[in-house]
XYZ file of C-alpha atoms in Angstrom:
177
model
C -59.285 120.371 180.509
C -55.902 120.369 179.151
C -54.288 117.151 178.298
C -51.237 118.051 179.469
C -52.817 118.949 182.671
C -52.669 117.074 186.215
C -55.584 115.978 187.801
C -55.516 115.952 191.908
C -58.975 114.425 192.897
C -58.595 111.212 191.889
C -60.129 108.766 194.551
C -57.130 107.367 195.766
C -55.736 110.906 196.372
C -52.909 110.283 193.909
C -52.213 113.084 190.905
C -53.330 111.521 187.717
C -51.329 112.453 184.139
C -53.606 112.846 181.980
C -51.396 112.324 179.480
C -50.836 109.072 180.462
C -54.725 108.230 180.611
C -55.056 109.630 177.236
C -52.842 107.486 175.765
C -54.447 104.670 177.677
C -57.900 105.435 175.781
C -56.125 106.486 172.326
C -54.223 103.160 172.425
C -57.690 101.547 173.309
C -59.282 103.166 170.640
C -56.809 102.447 168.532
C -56.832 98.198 169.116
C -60.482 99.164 168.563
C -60.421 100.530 165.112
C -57.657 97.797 164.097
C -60.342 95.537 164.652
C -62.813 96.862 163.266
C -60.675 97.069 159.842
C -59.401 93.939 160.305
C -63.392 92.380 160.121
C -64.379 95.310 156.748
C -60.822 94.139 155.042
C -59.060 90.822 155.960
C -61.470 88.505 158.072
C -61.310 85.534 155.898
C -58.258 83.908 153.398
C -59.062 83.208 150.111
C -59.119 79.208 149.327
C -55.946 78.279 147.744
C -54.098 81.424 148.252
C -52.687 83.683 151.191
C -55.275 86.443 149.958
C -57.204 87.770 152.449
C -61.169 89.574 152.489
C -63.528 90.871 154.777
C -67.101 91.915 155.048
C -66.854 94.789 152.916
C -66.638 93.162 149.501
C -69.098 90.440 150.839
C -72.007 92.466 152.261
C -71.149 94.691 149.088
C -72.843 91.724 147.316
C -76.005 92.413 148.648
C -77.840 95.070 146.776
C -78.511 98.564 148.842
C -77.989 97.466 152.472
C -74.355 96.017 152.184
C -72.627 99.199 150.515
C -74.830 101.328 153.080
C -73.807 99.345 156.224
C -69.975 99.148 155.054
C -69.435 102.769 154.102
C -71.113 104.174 157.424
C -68.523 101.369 159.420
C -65.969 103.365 157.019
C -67.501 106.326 158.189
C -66.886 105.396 161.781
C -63.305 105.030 161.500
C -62.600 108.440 159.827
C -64.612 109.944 162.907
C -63.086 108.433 165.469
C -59.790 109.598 163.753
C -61.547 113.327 163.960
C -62.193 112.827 167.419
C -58.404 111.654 167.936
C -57.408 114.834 166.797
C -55.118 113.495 163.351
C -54.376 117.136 161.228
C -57.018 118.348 158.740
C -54.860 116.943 156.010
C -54.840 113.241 156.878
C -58.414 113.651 157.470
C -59.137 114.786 154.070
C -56.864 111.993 152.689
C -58.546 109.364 154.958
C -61.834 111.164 153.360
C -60.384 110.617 149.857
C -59.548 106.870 150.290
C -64.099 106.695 151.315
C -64.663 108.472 148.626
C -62.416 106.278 146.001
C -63.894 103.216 147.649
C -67.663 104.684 147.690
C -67.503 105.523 144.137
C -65.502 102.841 142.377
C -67.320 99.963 144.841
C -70.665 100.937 144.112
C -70.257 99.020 140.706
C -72.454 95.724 140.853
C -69.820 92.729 141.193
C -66.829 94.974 139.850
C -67.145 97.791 142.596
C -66.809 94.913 145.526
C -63.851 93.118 143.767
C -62.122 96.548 144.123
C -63.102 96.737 147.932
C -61.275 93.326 147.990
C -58.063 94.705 146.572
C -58.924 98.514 147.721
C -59.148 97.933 151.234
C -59.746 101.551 152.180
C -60.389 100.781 156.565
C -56.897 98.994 156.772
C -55.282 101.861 154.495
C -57.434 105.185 157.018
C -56.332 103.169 160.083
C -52.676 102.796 158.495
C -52.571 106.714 158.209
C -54.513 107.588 161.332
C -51.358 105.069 163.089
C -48.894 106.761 161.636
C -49.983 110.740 162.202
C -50.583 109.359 165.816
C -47.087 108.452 166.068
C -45.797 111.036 163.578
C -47.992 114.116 163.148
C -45.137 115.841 161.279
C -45.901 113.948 158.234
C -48.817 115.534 157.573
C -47.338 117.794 155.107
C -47.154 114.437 152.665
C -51.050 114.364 152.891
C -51.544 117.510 151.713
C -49.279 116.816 148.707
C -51.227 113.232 148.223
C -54.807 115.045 148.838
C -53.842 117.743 145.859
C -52.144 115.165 143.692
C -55.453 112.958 143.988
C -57.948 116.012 144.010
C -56.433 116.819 140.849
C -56.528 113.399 139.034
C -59.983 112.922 140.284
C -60.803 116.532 138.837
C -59.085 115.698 135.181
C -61.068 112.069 135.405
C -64.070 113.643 135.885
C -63.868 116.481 133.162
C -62.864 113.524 130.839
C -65.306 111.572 131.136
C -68.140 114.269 131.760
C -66.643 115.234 128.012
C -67.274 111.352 126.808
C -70.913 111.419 128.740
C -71.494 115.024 126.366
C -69.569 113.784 123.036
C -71.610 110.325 123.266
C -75.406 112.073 123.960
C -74.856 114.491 121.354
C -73.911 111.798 118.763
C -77.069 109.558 119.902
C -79.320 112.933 119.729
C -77.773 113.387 116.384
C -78.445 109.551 115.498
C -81.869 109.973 116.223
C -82.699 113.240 114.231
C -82.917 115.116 117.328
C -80.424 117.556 116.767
């Protein structure tokens, strides 16, 4: 069914717009997902300061299951965003912002201080808001998804290089080579 599409067998007899009830459940999914993000990135203030942090950094601190449970809640949001129908480009920029916070969170202690500052749910529900309301800017995430695909690229050629350069000096330290 269409979305723009009128429904006439609704019980009452009345013509439903479905527009109208899909904007219902998008805004409901929307208050949804807020929440959700709101719990993985700003639940509780930091004593002393205005700083706020959710689960996500704090389950991160338990080895294996918090980083699993976190990233497939991250997960989550990114599909429902699919299922919203946000353009291909957002959606690989939403899936850049997991992939930033899977890799560089994943280091013990160090990995969940970045999700504290990182805060990758409120940033994919951020751009999922705003291609909802404005799915002409979409062209910016493809320019953001190349700029980022690129710097990721050259990061990991450098240090792929390093990785080399330092195993070929410890072979060579040991008599190896």
């Amino acid at each position: 069914m269409r979305r723009d599409a009128r429904v006439d067998d609704h019980p009452d007899g009345e013509p439903v717009d479905v527009d109208v009830v899909a904007a219902d459940v998008d805004a409901d999914e929307l208050v949804a997902l807020e929440r959700l993000s709101y719990y993985l990135d700003e639940l509780f203030v930091v004593p002393g300061t205005t700083y706020r942090v959710g689960l996500d950094p704090l389950l991160g601190l338990v080895p294996g299951v918090g980083d699993v449970s976190t990233s497939a809640a991250s997960a989550y949001i990114v599909a429902r965003a699919a299922a919203l129908g946000v353009p291909r480009a957002t959606l690989a920029r939403m899936l850049l912002v997991l992939v930033v916070d899977a890799v560089f969170g994943s280091f013990p202690l160090v990995g969940d201080a970045f999700d504290a500052v990182w805060k990758a749910n409120t940033r994919n529900v951020r751009l999922l808001e705003a291609r909802l309301d404005a799915p002409e800017r979409a062209t910016l995430d493809r320019r953001y998804v190349l700029v980022v695909t690129a710097l990721l690229t050259g990061v990991l050629l450098f240090v792929s290089l390093g990785v080399a350069l330092v195993t070929w000096w410890a072979l060579g330290r040991f008599g190896v080579v």
